[in-house]
Short mmCIF file of C-alpha atoms in Angstrom, two decimals:
data_model
loop_
_atom_site.label_atom_id
_atom_site.label_comp_id
_atom_site.label_asym_id
_atom_site.label_seq_id
_atom_site.Cartn_x
_atom_site.Cartn_y
_atom_site.Cartn_z
CA MET Q 224 111.32 -21.25 101.74
CA LYS Q 225 114.02 -23.73 102.75
CA SER Q 226 113.38 -23.16 106.44
CA LEU Q 227 109.63 -23.92 105.99
CA GLU Q 228 110.46 -27.16 104.18
CA LYS Q 229 112.98 -28.09 106.89
CA ALA Q 230 110.51 -27.25 109.65
CA THR Q 231 107.79 -29.30 107.94
CA ALA Q 232 110.17 -32.24 107.48
CA ASP Q 233 111.25 -32.03 111.14
CA TYR Q 234 107.62 -31.88 112.20
CA GLU Q 235 106.70 -34.98 110.16
CA LYS Q 236 109.73 -36.86 111.49
CA ALA Q 237 108.87 -35.96 115.09
CA LYS Q 238 105.24 -36.97 114.52
CA GLU Q 239 106.31 -40.39 113.17
CA LYS Q 240 108.63 -40.93 116.14
CA MET Q 241 105.86 -39.99 118.56
CA GLU Q 242 103.43 -42.42 116.92
CA ALA Q 243 106.02 -45.19 117.04
CA SER Q 244 106.70 -44.43 120.71
CA LYS Q 245 102.98 -44.50 121.44
CA ALA Q 246 102.64 -47.90 119.75
CA ARG Q 247 105.60 -49.27 121.76
CA TYR Q 248 104.11 -47.85 124.97
CA GLU Q 249 100.75 -49.50 124.28
CA ALA Q 250 102.45 -52.83 123.53
CA ASP Q 251 104.53 -52.56 126.72
CA LEU Q 252 101.41 -51.69 128.71
CA LYS Q 253 99.63 -54.78 127.34
CA ARG Q 254 102.60 -56.98 128.29
CA PHE Q 255 102.72 -55.41 131.75
CA LYS Q 256 99.02 -55.98 132.38
CA ALA Q 257 99.29 -59.59 131.18
CA ALA Q 258 102.27 -60.15 133.50
CA GLU Q 259 100.37 -58.55 136.37
CA ILE Q 260 97.41 -60.89 135.80
CA ALA Q 261 99.74 -63.90 135.60
CA LYS Q 262 101.46 -62.86 138.85
CA THR Q 263 98.14 -62.49 140.66
CA GLU Q 264 96.99 -65.86 139.36
CA ALA Q 265 100.23 -67.50 140.53
CA GLU Q 266 99.85 -65.90 143.98
CA ASN Q 267 96.26 -67.13 144.18
CA LEU Q 268 97.29 -70.66 143.22
CA GLU Q 269 100.00 -70.61 145.89
CA ILE Q 270 97.43 -69.52 148.49
CA VAL Q 271 95.06 -72.28 147.42
CA LYS Q 272 97.87 -74.86 147.72
CA ILE Q 273 98.67 -73.66 151.25
CA ILE Q 274 95.03 -73.75 152.32
CA ARG Q 275 94.50 -77.21 150.83
CA ALA Q 276 97.62 -78.47 152.61
CA MET Q 277 96.04 -77.43 155.90
CA ASP Q 278 93.42 -80.15 155.27
CA MET Q 279 90.58 -78.31 157.02
CA SER Q 280 86.87 -78.43 156.39
CA ILE Q 281 85.13 -75.21 155.37
CA PRO Q 282 83.74 -74.58 158.89
CA GLU Q 283 87.19 -75.25 160.40
CA LEU Q 284 88.78 -72.91 157.89
CA GLU Q 285 86.25 -70.17 158.67
CA ALA Q 286 86.87 -70.59 162.41
CA PHE Q 287 90.62 -70.44 161.82
CA LYS Q 288 90.22 -67.27 159.77
CA LYS Q 289 88.17 -65.64 162.57
CA ARG Q 290 90.77 -66.60 165.18
CA MET Q 291 93.57 -65.18 163.03
CA LYS Q 292 91.63 -62.01 162.33
CA ASN Q 293 90.79 -61.43 165.98
CA GLY Q 294 94.00 -62.70 167.56
CA LEU Q 295 96.99 -62.32 165.29
CA PRO Q 296 99.40 -63.07 168.12
CA GLY Q 297 102.48 -62.62 165.92
CA ARG Q 298 101.49 -59.12 164.90
CA VAL Q 299 100.61 -58.11 168.45
CA GLU Q 300 104.06 -59.23 169.67
CA ILE Q 301 105.77 -57.26 166.92
CA GLN Q 302 103.77 -54.17 167.78
CA LYS Q 303 104.62 -54.55 171.47
CA GLU Q 304 108.34 -54.88 170.65
CA GLU Q 305 108.21 -51.78 168.45
CA THR Q 306 106.42 -49.87 171.21
CA LYS Q 307 109.04 -50.93 173.78
CA ALA Q 308 111.84 -49.85 171.44
CA ASP Q 309 110.14 -46.49 170.92
CA ASP Q 310 109.64 -46.03 174.68
CA GLU Q 311 113.34 -46.75 175.37
CA SER Q 312 114.48 -44.09 172.89
#
């Protein structure tokens, strides 16, 4: 009978630990999600500051966005350099 009592006690102890771990996990997950939301909000505010500093009207900003989307000269140059490096290898 001792082994049944020991097994039952071990089971209860393990169950309590698991429930405590689950509670800590849920609390950590809440903190993580809150931090993730705060990070996204901070990034968005930084983007808004940059855009406002450009001092463009909405139509000018839309035209700029189209030019960047269609042109992206910096990215094209990088891709060309990578292609040249690959060709030389």
